[in-house]
Coordinates of C-alpha atoms and ligand atoms in Angstrom, one line a residue:
M1 CA 11.2 -225.5 -111.4
V2 CA 12.4 -223.0 -109.0
E3 CA 14.3 -220.2 -110.7
N4 CA 16.3 -218.9 -107.8
K5 CA 19.6 -220.7 -107.6
E6 CA 19.6 -220.2 -103.8
T7 CA 16.6 -222.4 -103.4
E8 CA 17.4 -225.1 -105.9
T9 CA 18.3 -228.4 -104.5
P10 CA 21.7 -229.4 -105.8
E11 CA 22.4 -232.7 -107.6
V12 CA 23.4 -235.4 -105.2
S13 CA 25.0 -238.8 -105.3
K14 CA 22.9 -241.8 -104.7
G15 CA 22.0 -242.4 -101.1
L16 CA 23.0 -238.9 -99.9
N17 CA 20.8 -235.9 -99.3
F18 CA 22.1 -232.6 -100.6
V19 CA 23.5 -231.5 -97.2
E20 CA 25.4 -234.8 -96.9
Q21 CA 26.7 -234.3 -100.4
I22 CA 28.1 -230.8 -99.5
V23 CA 29.7 -232.3 -96.4
A24 CA 31.2 -235.2 -98.3
D25 CA 32.6 -232.8 -100.9
D26 CA 34.1 -230.5 -98.3
L27 CA 35.7 -233.4 -96.5
K28 CA 37.1 -234.7 -99.8
A29 CA 38.5 -231.3 -100.5
G30 CA 40.1 -231.2 -97.1
K31 CA 38.3 -228.1 -96.0
N32 CA 38.7 -227.0 -92.3
G33 CA 41.6 -229.5 -92.0
G34 CA 39.2 -232.4 -92.8
R35 CA 37.1 -231.7 -89.7
L36 CA 33.4 -232.1 -89.5
N37 CA 31.5 -230.4 -86.6
T38 CA 27.8 -229.6 -86.7
R39 CA 25.6 -228.1 -84.0
F40 CA 22.0 -228.1 -82.9
P41 CA 21.2 -224.7 -81.6
P42 CA 17.8 -224.5 -79.8
E43 CA 16.8 -221.4 -77.9
P44 CA 15.7 -222.6 -74.5
N45 CA 12.4 -220.8 -74.7
G46 CA 10.1 -223.7 -75.1
Y47 CA 10.0 -227.5 -75.6
L48 CA 11.2 -229.2 -78.7
H49 CA 8.7 -230.2 -81.3
I50 CA 8.6 -232.5 -84.3
G51 CA 10.1 -229.8 -86.5
H52 CA 13.1 -229.6 -84.2
A53 CA 13.4 -233.4 -84.5
K54 CA 14.0 -232.9 -88.2
A55 CA 16.8 -230.5 -87.5
I56 CA 18.2 -232.8 -84.8
C57 CA 18.2 -235.8 -87.1
M58 CA 20.1 -233.8 -89.7
D59 CA 22.6 -232.1 -87.4
F60 CA 23.5 -235.3 -85.4
G61 CA 22.8 -237.6 -88.3
V62 CA 25.3 -236.1 -90.7
A63 CA 28.0 -235.9 -88.0
E64 CA 27.4 -239.6 -87.2
K65 CA 27.4 -240.6 -90.9
F66 CA 30.8 -239.0 -91.7
G67 CA 32.6 -239.5 -88.4
G68 CA 32.2 -235.9 -87.2
T69 CA 30.8 -234.5 -84.0
C70 CA 27.7 -232.5 -83.2
N71 CA 27.5 -229.8 -80.4
L72 CA 24.4 -229.0 -78.5
R73 CA 24.4 -225.2 -78.2
F74 CA 21.7 -223.4 -76.3
D75 CA 21.1 -220.1 -78.1
D76 CA 20.3 -218.2 -74.9
T77 CA 20.5 -214.6 -76.0
N78 CA 17.2 -213.4 -74.7
P79 CA 16.9 -213.9 -70.9
T80 CA 13.3 -212.7 -70.7
K81 CA 12.0 -215.8 -72.6
E82 CA 14.4 -218.5 -71.5
D83 CA 14.5 -220.9 -68.6
T84 CA 16.4 -223.8 -67.2
E85 CA 13.2 -225.9 -67.3
Y86 CA 13.5 -225.7 -71.1
V87 CA 17.2 -226.6 -71.1
D88 CA 16.5 -229.8 -69.1
A89 CA 13.6 -230.7 -71.4
I90 CA 15.6 -230.2 -74.5
R91 CA 18.4 -232.4 -73.2
E92 CA 16.0 -235.2 -72.3
D93 CA 14.3 -235.0 -75.7
I94 CA 17.5 -235.2 -77.8
H95 CA 18.7 -238.2 -75.7
W96 CA 15.3 -239.9 -76.1
L97 CA 15.5 -239.5 -79.9
G98 CA 18.8 -241.4 -79.7
F99 CA 21.5 -238.7 -80.1
D100 CA 24.3 -237.7 -77.8
W101 CA 26.6 -234.6 -77.7
A102 CA 29.0 -236.1 -75.1
D103 CA 30.7 -233.2 -73.3
R104 CA 30.0 -230.7 -76.1
E105 CA 27.2 -228.8 -74.4
Y106 CA 27.6 -225.1 -75.0
Y107 CA 25.7 -221.9 -74.5
A108 CA 25.8 -218.7 -76.6
S109 CA 26.0 -216.9 -73.2
D110 CA 29.4 -218.5 -72.8
Y111 CA 30.6 -216.3 -75.6
F112 CA 29.1 -213.0 -74.3
P113 CA 32.6 -211.7 -73.4
Q114 CA 34.1 -212.5 -76.9
L115 CA 31.1 -211.1 -78.6
F116 CA 31.3 -207.9 -76.5
D117 CA 35.0 -207.7 -77.5
L118 CA 34.1 -208.1 -81.1
A119 CA 31.5 -205.3 -80.8
I120 CA 34.2 -203.0 -79.3
K121 CA 36.5 -203.9 -82.1
L122 CA 33.9 -203.0 -84.7
I123 CA 33.1 -199.7 -83.0
K124 CA 36.8 -198.9 -83.0
E125 CA 37.0 -199.6 -86.7
G126 CA 34.0 -197.4 -87.4
K127 CA 31.8 -200.4 -88.3
A128 CA 29.2 -200.0 -85.6
Y129 CA 27.4 -197.2 -83.9
V130 CA 25.0 -196.5 -81.1
D131 CA 21.6 -195.4 -82.2
D132 CA 19.3 -193.4 -79.8
Q133 CA 16.2 -193.9 -81.9
T134 CA 13.2 -195.9 -80.8
S135 CA 12.6 -199.3 -82.5
E136 CA 9.6 -197.7 -84.4
E137 CA 11.8 -194.9 -85.8
I138 CA 14.4 -197.4 -86.8
A139 CA 11.8 -199.6 -88.5
A140 CA 10.4 -196.5 -90.3
Q141 CA 13.8 -195.8 -91.9
K142 CA 14.3 -199.4 -93.0
G143 CA 12.8 -198.8 -96.5
T144 CA 11.5 -201.7 -98.5
P145 CA 13.2 -204.3 -100.7
T146 CA 12.7 -201.8 -103.6
V147 CA 13.1 -198.5 -101.7
P148 CA 16.4 -197.8 -100.0
G149 CA 16.4 -197.0 -96.3
T150 CA 17.4 -193.7 -94.6
N151 CA 20.5 -193.2 -92.6
S152 CA 20.0 -192.7 -88.9
P153 CA 20.9 -189.2 -87.6
Y154 CA 23.3 -191.0 -85.1
R155 CA 25.1 -192.9 -87.8
D156 CA 28.1 -190.7 -87.9
R157 CA 28.9 -190.5 -84.2
S158 CA 32.5 -190.5 -83.3
V159 CA 34.2 -193.7 -82.3
E160 CA 34.8 -192.2 -78.8
E161 CA 31.2 -191.3 -78.3
N162 CA 30.1 -194.7 -79.5
L163 CA 32.5 -196.5 -77.2
D164 CA 31.4 -194.4 -74.3
L165 CA 27.7 -195.0 -74.9
F166 CA 28.0 -198.7 -75.5
M167 CA 30.0 -199.1 -72.3
R168 CA 27.3 -197.1 -70.4
M169 CA 24.6 -199.2 -72.1
N170 CA 26.2 -202.3 -70.6
A171 CA 26.7 -200.6 -67.3
G172 CA 23.0 -200.2 -67.0
E173 CA 22.8 -196.4 -67.3
F174 CA 20.0 -196.5 -69.9
E175 CA 16.6 -198.0 -69.9
E176 CA 15.5 -200.8 -72.2
G177 CA 14.8 -199.5 -75.7
A178 CA 16.6 -196.3 -75.2
R179 CA 19.6 -197.2 -77.4
V180 CA 20.9 -200.0 -79.5
L181 CA 24.2 -200.8 -81.1
R182 CA 24.0 -201.2 -84.9
A183 CA 26.4 -202.4 -87.6
K184 CA 27.2 -199.7 -90.0
I185 CA 26.9 -201.5 -93.3
D186 CA 24.6 -200.1 -96.1
M187 CA 21.1 -198.6 -95.7
S188 CA 20.4 -199.1 -99.4
S189 CA 21.6 -202.8 -99.7
S190 CA 19.2 -205.0 -101.6
N191 CA 19.5 -207.4 -98.7
M192 CA 17.3 -205.9 -96.0
H193 CA 19.4 -207.6 -93.3
F194 CA 22.4 -205.4 -94.4
R195 CA 20.6 -202.2 -93.6
D196 CA 22.5 -201.4 -90.4
P197 CA 21.3 -204.5 -88.5
I198 CA 21.0 -204.2 -84.7
M199 CA 23.8 -206.0 -82.9
Y200 CA 22.9 -205.4 -79.3
R201 CA 19.9 -204.3 -77.3
I202 CA 19.5 -203.4 -73.7
I203 CA 17.7 -206.0 -71.5
K204 CA 17.5 -205.6 -67.8
Y205 CA 16.3 -209.0 -66.8
P206 CA 18.4 -211.7 -65.0
H207 CA 19.8 -214.3 -67.4
H208 CA 19.4 -218.0 -66.3
R209 CA 23.2 -218.4 -66.5
T210 CA 24.9 -215.0 -66.3
G211 CA 22.5 -213.4 -63.8
N212 CA 22.8 -209.6 -63.8
K213 CA 26.3 -209.5 -65.3
W214 CA 25.1 -208.0 -68.6
N215 CA 22.7 -205.3 -69.5
V216 CA 23.2 -205.7 -73.2
Y217 CA 22.5 -208.8 -75.2
P218 CA 23.5 -209.7 -78.7
M219 CA 20.9 -210.3 -81.4
Y220 CA 20.7 -213.6 -83.2
D221 CA 22.5 -212.4 -86.2
F222 CA 25.4 -211.1 -84.2
A223 CA 25.6 -214.2 -82.0
H224 CA 25.0 -217.2 -84.2
G225 CA 27.8 -217.2 -86.8
Q226 CA 30.4 -216.1 -84.2
S227 CA 29.3 -218.8 -81.8
D228 CA 29.7 -221.3 -84.5
Y229 CA 33.2 -220.0 -85.1
F230 CA 34.2 -220.0 -81.4
E231 CA 33.1 -223.6 -81.2
G232 CA 34.9 -224.8 -84.4
V233 CA 31.6 -225.6 -86.1
T234 CA 32.3 -226.4 -89.8
H235 CA 28.7 -226.8 -91.1
S236 CA 26.0 -224.7 -89.6
I237 CA 22.8 -226.4 -90.9
C238 CA 19.6 -224.5 -90.4
T239 CA 16.2 -223.9 -92.1
L240 CA 15.4 -222.0 -95.3
E241 CA 14.2 -218.8 -93.6
F242 CA 17.9 -218.1 -92.8
V243 CA 18.9 -217.9 -96.5
P244 CA 18.6 -214.1 -96.5
H245 CA 20.6 -214.0 -93.2
R246 CA 23.5 -215.9 -94.7
P247 CA 25.4 -212.9 -96.1
L248 CA 25.3 -211.3 -92.7
Y249 CA 26.4 -214.5 -91.1
E250 CA 29.4 -214.4 -93.4
Y251 CA 30.0 -210.7 -92.9
F252 CA 30.4 -211.1 -89.2
V253 CA 32.3 -214.4 -89.3
K254 CA 34.8 -212.8 -91.7
E255 CA 35.8 -210.5 -88.9
L256 CA 37.1 -213.6 -87.1
A257 CA 37.9 -216.4 -89.6
D258 CA 41.0 -217.0 -91.8
E259 CA 41.6 -219.2 -94.8
T260 CA 42.3 -222.3 -92.6
Y261 CA 38.8 -222.5 -91.0
C262 CA 35.5 -220.9 -91.7
P263 CA 32.0 -222.2 -90.7
R264 CA 29.5 -222.5 -93.5
Q265 CA 25.7 -222.1 -93.3
I266 CA 23.6 -224.5 -95.2
E267 CA 19.8 -224.4 -95.3
F268 CA 17.1 -227.0 -95.8
N269 CA 13.3 -227.0 -95.9
R270 CA 11.5 -226.9 -92.5
L271 CA 8.8 -229.3 -91.5
N272 CA 5.2 -228.2 -91.3
L273 CA 2.7 -230.8 -90.3
T274 CA -1.1 -230.8 -90.9
Y275 CA -3.6 -230.3 -88.1
T276 CA -1.1 -228.7 -85.7
V277 CA 1.0 -225.6 -85.2
M278 CA 4.8 -225.5 -84.9
S279 CA 5.3 -222.0 -83.6
K280 CA 6.8 -222.0 -80.1
R281 CA 4.9 -218.8 -79.3
K282 CA 1.6 -220.4 -80.1
L283 CA 2.5 -223.7 -78.3
L284 CA 3.5 -221.6 -75.2
Q285 CA 0.2 -219.8 -75.4
L286 CA -1.7 -223.2 -75.4
V287 CA 0.2 -224.2 -72.3
K288 CA -0.1 -220.9 -70.4
E289 CA -3.8 -220.6 -71.1
N290 CA -4.4 -224.3 -70.0
L291 CA -5.8 -225.1 -73.4
V292 CA -3.7 -228.3 -73.2
A293 CA -2.4 -230.1 -70.1
G294 CA 1.2 -228.8 -70.4
W295 CA 4.0 -229.1 -72.9
D296 CA 3.9 -232.9 -72.8
D297 CA 0.1 -233.1 -73.4
P298 CA -0.2 -236.1 -75.7
R299 CA -2.0 -233.9 -78.3
M300 CA 1.0 -231.5 -78.6
P301 CA 3.4 -231.8 -81.5
T302 CA 6.2 -231.7 -79.0
I303 CA 8.7 -234.5 -78.6
S304 CA 7.7 -234.8 -75.0
G305 CA 4.0 -235.0 -75.9
M306 CA 4.6 -237.7 -78.5
R307 CA 6.7 -239.6 -76.0
R308 CA 3.9 -239.4 -73.4
R309 CA 1.4 -240.5 -76.0
G310 CA 3.4 -243.6 -76.8
F311 CA 5.2 -242.7 -80.1
T312 CA 8.6 -244.3 -80.4
P313 CA 11.9 -242.6 -81.3
K314 CA 12.3 -245.1 -84.1
S315 CA 8.9 -244.1 -85.7
I316 CA 9.8 -240.4 -85.5
R317 CA 13.2 -241.0 -87.1
N318 CA 11.7 -243.2 -89.8
F319 CA 9.2 -240.5 -90.6
I320 CA 11.8 -237.9 -90.9
D321 CA 14.0 -240.1 -93.0
R322 CA 11.1 -240.6 -95.4
I323 CA 10.1 -237.0 -95.8
G324 CA 13.8 -236.1 -96.5
Y325 CA 15.6 -232.8 -96.9
T326 CA 15.4 -230.5 -99.8
K327 CA 15.7 -226.8 -100.6
I328 CA 12.1 -226.6 -101.8
E329 CA 9.7 -225.3 -99.3
E330 CA 6.9 -227.8 -98.8
A331 CA 3.6 -226.4 -97.7
M332 CA 2.5 -229.2 -95.4
I333 CA 3.4 -232.8 -94.7
S334 CA 0.4 -234.9 -93.9
V335 CA 0.3 -236.0 -90.2
S336 CA -1.0 -239.4 -91.5
L337 CA 2.6 -240.1 -92.8
L338 CA 3.8 -239.7 -89.2
E339 CA 0.9 -241.8 -88.0
H340 CA 1.8 -244.5 -90.5
A341 CA 5.4 -244.6 -89.2
V342 CA 4.1 -244.9 -85.6
R343 CA 1.7 -247.8 -86.5
E344 CA 4.4 -249.6 -88.4
D345 CA 6.8 -249.6 -85.5
L346 CA 4.2 -250.4 -82.9
N347 CA 2.9 -253.2 -85.0
A348 CA 6.3 -254.8 -84.8
I349 CA 6.9 -254.3 -81.0
A350 CA 3.6 -253.8 -79.2
T351 CA 2.3 -256.5 -76.8
R352 CA -1.1 -257.7 -77.7
G353 CA -3.9 -257.9 -75.1
M354 CA -7.6 -257.6 -74.8
A355 CA -9.5 -254.6 -73.5
V356 CA -13.2 -253.7 -73.9
I357 CA -13.7 -250.0 -74.1
N358 CA -17.5 -249.9 -74.1
P359 CA -18.5 -253.1 -72.3
V360 CA -21.7 -255.1 -72.4
K361 CA -22.0 -258.3 -70.4
V362 CA -22.3 -261.7 -72.1
I363 CA -23.5 -264.8 -70.2
V364 CA -22.5 -268.1 -71.6
T365 CA -25.5 -270.1 -70.2
N366 CA -24.2 -273.6 -70.9
Y367 CA -20.7 -272.9 -69.4
P368 CA -20.4 -274.3 -65.9
E369 CA -20.8 -271.7 -63.2
G370 CA -17.6 -271.1 -61.2
Q371 CA -15.4 -272.7 -63.9
V372 CA -12.4 -270.9 -65.2
E373 CA -10.0 -272.0 -67.9
M374 CA -6.9 -270.4 -69.2
V375 CA -6.5 -269.8 -72.9
E376 CA -3.1 -269.1 -74.5
M377 CA -2.7 -265.8 -76.3
E378 CA 0.1 -264.7 -78.6
N379 CA 2.0 -261.7 -77.3
N380 CA 2.9 -260.6 -80.8
P381 CA 2.1 -262.4 -84.0
E382 CA 4.8 -260.3 -85.7
D383 CA 7.4 -261.6 -83.3
P384 CA 7.0 -265.2 -82.2
S385 CA 10.0 -264.7 -79.8
A386 CA 7.7 -262.5 -77.7
G387 CA 6.0 -265.7 -76.5
T388 CA 2.4 -266.1 -75.2
H389 CA 0.4 -265.3 -72.1
S390 CA -2.7 -266.9 -70.6
M391 CA -6.0 -265.3 -70.2
P392 CA -9.0 -266.5 -68.2
F393 CA -12.2 -267.6 -69.8
S394 CA -15.4 -267.9 -67.7
R395 CA -19.1 -267.9 -67.8
E396 CA -19.5 -264.2 -67.7
L397 CA -17.6 -262.0 -70.2
Y398 CA -17.5 -258.5 -71.6
I399 CA -17.6 -257.7 -75.3
E400 CA -17.9 -254.3 -77.0
R401 CA -21.4 -253.0 -77.1
D402 CA -21.0 -252.1 -80.8
D403 CA -20.2 -255.7 -81.5
F404 CA -23.8 -256.7 -80.9
M405 CA -26.9 -255.7 -82.8
E406 CA -30.3 -256.9 -82.1
N407 CA -31.6 -256.1 -85.6
P408 CA -28.5 -256.2 -87.7
P409 CA -28.2 -255.2 -91.4
K410 CA -27.5 -258.0 -93.8
K411 CA -23.7 -258.0 -93.8
F412 CA -23.2 -257.7 -90.0
F413 CA -20.9 -260.5 -89.1
R414 CA -20.6 -259.8 -85.4
L415 CA -22.9 -260.9 -82.7
A416 CA -26.7 -260.9 -83.3
P417 CA -29.6 -263.1 -82.3
D418 CA -29.0 -266.7 -83.6
N419 CA -25.6 -265.6 -85.1
E420 CA -22.3 -267.3 -84.3
V421 CA -19.0 -265.6 -83.7
R422 CA -15.6 -266.7 -82.4
L423 CA -14.3 -265.2 -79.2
K424 CA -10.7 -264.7 -80.2
G425 CA -8.5 -267.5 -78.8
A426 CA -11.4 -269.3 -77.2
Y427 CA -14.8 -270.7 -78.2
I428 CA -17.5 -270.1 -80.8
V429 CA -20.6 -268.7 -79.2
K430 CA -24.1 -268.2 -80.4
C431 CA -26.5 -265.6 -79.2
T432 CA -29.7 -267.0 -77.8
G433 CA -31.3 -263.8 -76.3
V434 CA -30.9 -260.6 -74.4
K435 CA -32.1 -258.9 -71.3
K436 CA -33.2 -255.2 -71.4
D437 CA -33.8 -252.6 -68.9
A438 CA -37.0 -250.5 -68.6
E439 CA -35.7 -248.1 -71.3
G440 CA -35.0 -250.9 -73.7
N441 CA -31.2 -250.8 -73.3
I442 CA -29.5 -254.1 -73.5
E443 CA -28.2 -255.2 -70.1
E444 CA -27.0 -258.7 -70.8
I445 CA -26.6 -260.9 -73.8
Y446 CA -27.1 -264.6 -73.5
C447 CA -25.1 -267.1 -75.5
T448 CA -24.3 -270.8 -75.7
Y449 CA -20.8 -272.0 -76.5
D450 CA -19.6 -274.9 -78.7
P451 CA -17.3 -276.9 -76.3
E452 CA -15.6 -278.5 -79.3
S453 CA -14.6 -275.2 -80.9
R454 CA -11.6 -274.3 -78.8
S455 CA -8.2 -274.4 -80.3
G456 CA -6.7 -278.0 -80.2
L457 CA -10.2 -279.6 -80.2
P458 CA -11.9 -281.2 -83.2
G459 CA -14.2 -278.2 -83.8
S460 CA -11.4 -275.6 -83.8
Q461 CA -11.3 -275.5 -87.6
R462 CA -15.0 -274.6 -87.9
K463 CA -15.3 -271.3 -89.6
V464 CA -17.5 -268.4 -88.6
K465 CA -17.4 -265.0 -90.2
G466 CA -16.7 -262.8 -87.2
T467 CA -14.1 -262.8 -84.4
L468 CA -14.5 -260.6 -81.4
H469 CA -12.3 -259.6 -78.6
W470 CA -13.5 -260.2 -75.0
V471 CA -12.5 -260.1 -71.4
S472 CA -13.6 -262.4 -68.5
A473 CA -15.9 -260.3 -66.3
P474 CA -14.9 -261.6 -62.8
H475 CA -11.2 -261.2 -63.7
A476 CA -11.5 -257.8 -65.5
V477 CA -9.5 -254.9 -64.2
D478 CA -11.0 -251.4 -64.6
A479 CA -9.1 -248.6 -66.3
T480 CA -9.5 -245.2 -67.8
V481 CA -8.4 -244.6 -71.3
R482 CA -7.8 -241.3 -73.1
L483 CA -8.6 -241.3 -76.8
Y484 CA -6.8 -238.5 -78.7
D485 CA -7.7 -236.9 -82.0
R486 CA -6.0 -234.1 -83.9
L487 CA -5.4 -231.0 -81.9
F488 CA -6.9 -228.7 -84.5
S489 CA -9.9 -229.2 -86.7
V490 CA -8.4 -227.6 -89.8
E491 CA -5.5 -228.8 -91.8
N492 CA -3.4 -225.6 -91.6
P493 CA -4.4 -223.5 -88.6
S494 CA -1.6 -221.0 -89.4
A495 CA -3.1 -220.2 -92.8
E496 CA -6.4 -218.9 -91.3
T497 CA -4.9 -215.5 -90.6
D498 CA -8.3 -213.9 -90.1
K499 CA -9.1 -216.2 -87.2
D500 CA -7.6 -216.7 -83.7
F501 CA -5.8 -220.0 -83.9
R502 CA -7.3 -221.0 -80.5
D503 CA -10.8 -221.0 -82.0
L504 CA -9.6 -223.6 -84.4
L505 CA -8.9 -226.2 -81.7
N506 CA -10.7 -229.5 -82.1
P507 CA -13.2 -229.7 -79.3
D508 CA -13.1 -233.5 -79.5
S509 CA -9.3 -233.9 -79.4
L510 CA -9.5 -235.6 -76.0
V511 CA -12.2 -238.1 -75.0
E512 CA -11.8 -239.8 -71.6
V513 CA -13.5 -243.2 -71.2
K514 CA -13.8 -244.7 -67.7
N515 CA -14.6 -248.3 -66.7
V516 CA -12.8 -249.9 -69.5
K517 CA -12.3 -253.6 -68.9
L518 CA -8.8 -255.0 -69.2
E519 CA -7.6 -258.6 -69.1
P520 CA -5.4 -259.1 -66.0
F521 CA -2.2 -259.5 -68.1
I522 CA -2.4 -255.9 -69.3
A523 CA -3.0 -254.5 -65.8
E524 CA -0.1 -256.6 -64.5
N525 CA 2.3 -255.2 -67.1
A526 CA 1.1 -251.6 -67.1
V527 CA 4.4 -250.0 -66.4
K528 CA 5.5 -246.7 -67.9
G529 CA 6.8 -247.0 -71.4
T530 CA 5.1 -250.4 -72.2
K531 CA 3.5 -250.5 -75.6
F532 CA 0.3 -252.5 -76.0
Q533 CA -2.0 -253.2 -78.8
F534 CA -5.5 -253.6 -77.4
Q535 CA -6.8 -256.0 -80.0
R536 CA -9.1 -254.4 -82.6
I537 CA -8.9 -251.0 -80.8
G538 CA -5.5 -249.5 -81.2
Y539 CA -2.1 -249.0 -79.6
F540 CA -2.0 -247.9 -76.0
T541 CA 0.5 -247.0 -73.3
P542 CA 0.2 -246.2 -69.6
D543 CA 0.0 -242.5 -69.0
Y544 CA 2.2 -240.7 -66.5
D545 CA -1.0 -240.3 -64.3
S546 CA -1.4 -244.1 -64.2
A547 CA -1.1 -245.9 -60.8
P548 CA -1.5 -249.6 -59.9
D549 CA -4.9 -248.8 -58.3
N550 CA -6.0 -246.3 -60.9
L551 CA -4.8 -247.4 -64.3
V552 CA -4.8 -244.7 -67.0
F553 CA -3.9 -245.4 -70.6
N554 CA -3.2 -243.1 -73.6
R555 CA -4.4 -244.3 -76.9
T556 CA -1.3 -243.7 -79.0
I557 CA -3.1 -244.3 -82.2
A558 CA -6.1 -246.3 -83.5
L559 CA -5.6 -249.4 -85.5
K560 CA -6.0 -248.3 -89.0
D561 CA -9.6 -248.6 -90.1
S562 CA -10.3 -251.5 -87.8
W563 CA -13.8 -250.4 -87.1
E564 CA -14.3 -249.3 -90.6
K565 CA -13.4 -252.7 -91.8
A566 CA -15.7 -254.3 -89.3
K567 CA -18.6 -252.1 -90.3
K568 CA -18.1 -252.8 -93.9
A569 CA -17.7 -256.6 -93.4
Ligands
ATP1 P1 12.0 -219.4 -82.5 O1 13.3 -219.0 -83.0 O2 10.9 -218.7 -83.0 O3 12.0 -219.5 -81.0 P2 12.5 -222.0 -83.6 O4 11.5 -223.0 -83.8 O5 13.3 -221.5 -84.8 O6 11.7 -220.9 -82.9 P3 15.0 -222.7 -82.3 O7 15.1 -223.1 -80.9 O8 15.7 -221.5 -82.7 O9 13.4 -222.5 -82.5 O10 15.3 -223.9 -83.3 C1 16.4 -224.6 -83.2 C2 16.7 -225.3 -84.5 O11 15.6 -226.0 -85.0 C3 17.0 -224.2 -85.6 O12 18.2 -224.6 -86.3 C4 15.8 -224.3 -86.5 O13 16.1 -224.0 -87.8 C5 15.3 -225.7 -86.3 N1 13.9 -225.8 -86.5 C6 12.9 -225.1 -85.9 N2 11.7 -225.4 -86.4 C7 11.9 -226.3 -87.4 C8 11.0 -227.0 -88.3 N3 9.7 -226.8 -88.3 N4 11.6 -227.8 -89.2 C9 12.9 -228.0 -89.2 N5 13.8 -227.4 -88.4 C10 13.3 -226.6 -87.5
MG2 MG1 15.0 -219.8 -84.1

């Protein structure tokens, strides 16, 4: 068991996670006048990823559950890294996940005036000072958890001098890095965050909302708690790395709050997923260096990447629900849990169709030339209300090249000379021969069909061991498919600190396959957002690059072990 009380997950009532339990208890006790207000506070310096989804589901979810509200607050305190592109993307992703903040969209930059006033007040009370040292000098004086820090030589400046210098810092008189404003707390505190933390630094870069109005910007620790306070946030839920920041959060908030209302910080364990990275810095690097095709590359752990790949909001929310929230840091959650949730949802909703990824021609020699008949296909066996569609059958077909073997091993139940298989939804066919090119590659497979074996006819009950998917050749529509694999080839790229994470990228994470043969029904319904199951292959969705005359599909995920099963059979 974990010894430290701070990281112990408290006892909870049945059906509630520990955060919900705290909220329930606070509401019951009538704290904050019985109000519940949470917030999700992204910094608009990148796109949201699946880890953020965990925070979003908590922040919005707990508010929904207990009749409270959740604010969206952009934590935009560093203009050099932030951009409106990210603001827009964050909004879109939260909505897509199914949450809404109504008119409660706020920005930390909205509070710059109040924060500045609070800084002035602290200076006047002798609780803050301007330090002229470089960041290296300040760091060198910090000490270690067991060795106290050293006071800055500027720590005992007069209030007048501090006020004058801070105003001039904001007036733009000094260069970046020349001076900072620090809280005067305790250089020997056992909590490193209390060793005169920096409150403001000089940044001379236009802010995406406030332009050139400010030359000083508050640090996270001087902005977050107060922003919560200004907004009326009651429960400020964040991840475990903020546990050591909490006393400082409370220290600054105490300068504002009274006994009627005080925001409270609660921490839960962050999500780390195998075979990917979650650091926005690293994700940005992948984008900037064109190692992926943008933030919404379907291999990225971003919400936008997952959306483009064909994941559903429901599958992401189910996954997050299952992994749960605790105070115990988990090393890694297996990405296969997420993939399981995706398959589960797509199995329930995806429209079934046939596509042949690696085609080889089959000629049904006893089927009349020029004849076409339509066979009925179920759109979704999991959901009879989804109905059926018809698919053409003709003399020339495509099947998967791997579904045929000229010299099969004993338990190969797919197509082979003199072997019978059922073409799903249509007839039983028997292989009678093949045609090869000069190199010995199979060009065409010849079969005969059993005209009695079609559904509704007397021979339809006849059993054969293998069932294959197929597409009528003259009706087939060509498409490109993109097959994705894990972005990294190692389980935990961040753990391999002796290596550059970019060298750990999986070189086979994207395989593009052209001239895939689709049944016409898929082509006709290939609109953005549609979820298909290509029978026996996997779940697919049209990519954003797809156009009616140039169809492109993303494989969202393979059908679990379908090929494995077929091989073993
Ligand atoms: P950085 O601060 O380095 O830019 P960040 O991932 O913390 O990166 P924020 O925009 O500050 O980005 O995150 C917004 C919220 O999402 C925070 O409350 C944070 O705790 C939460 N969050 C971020 N990453 C995860 C994660 N992997 N699991 C759960 N919550 C996360
Ligand atoms: Mg952060």
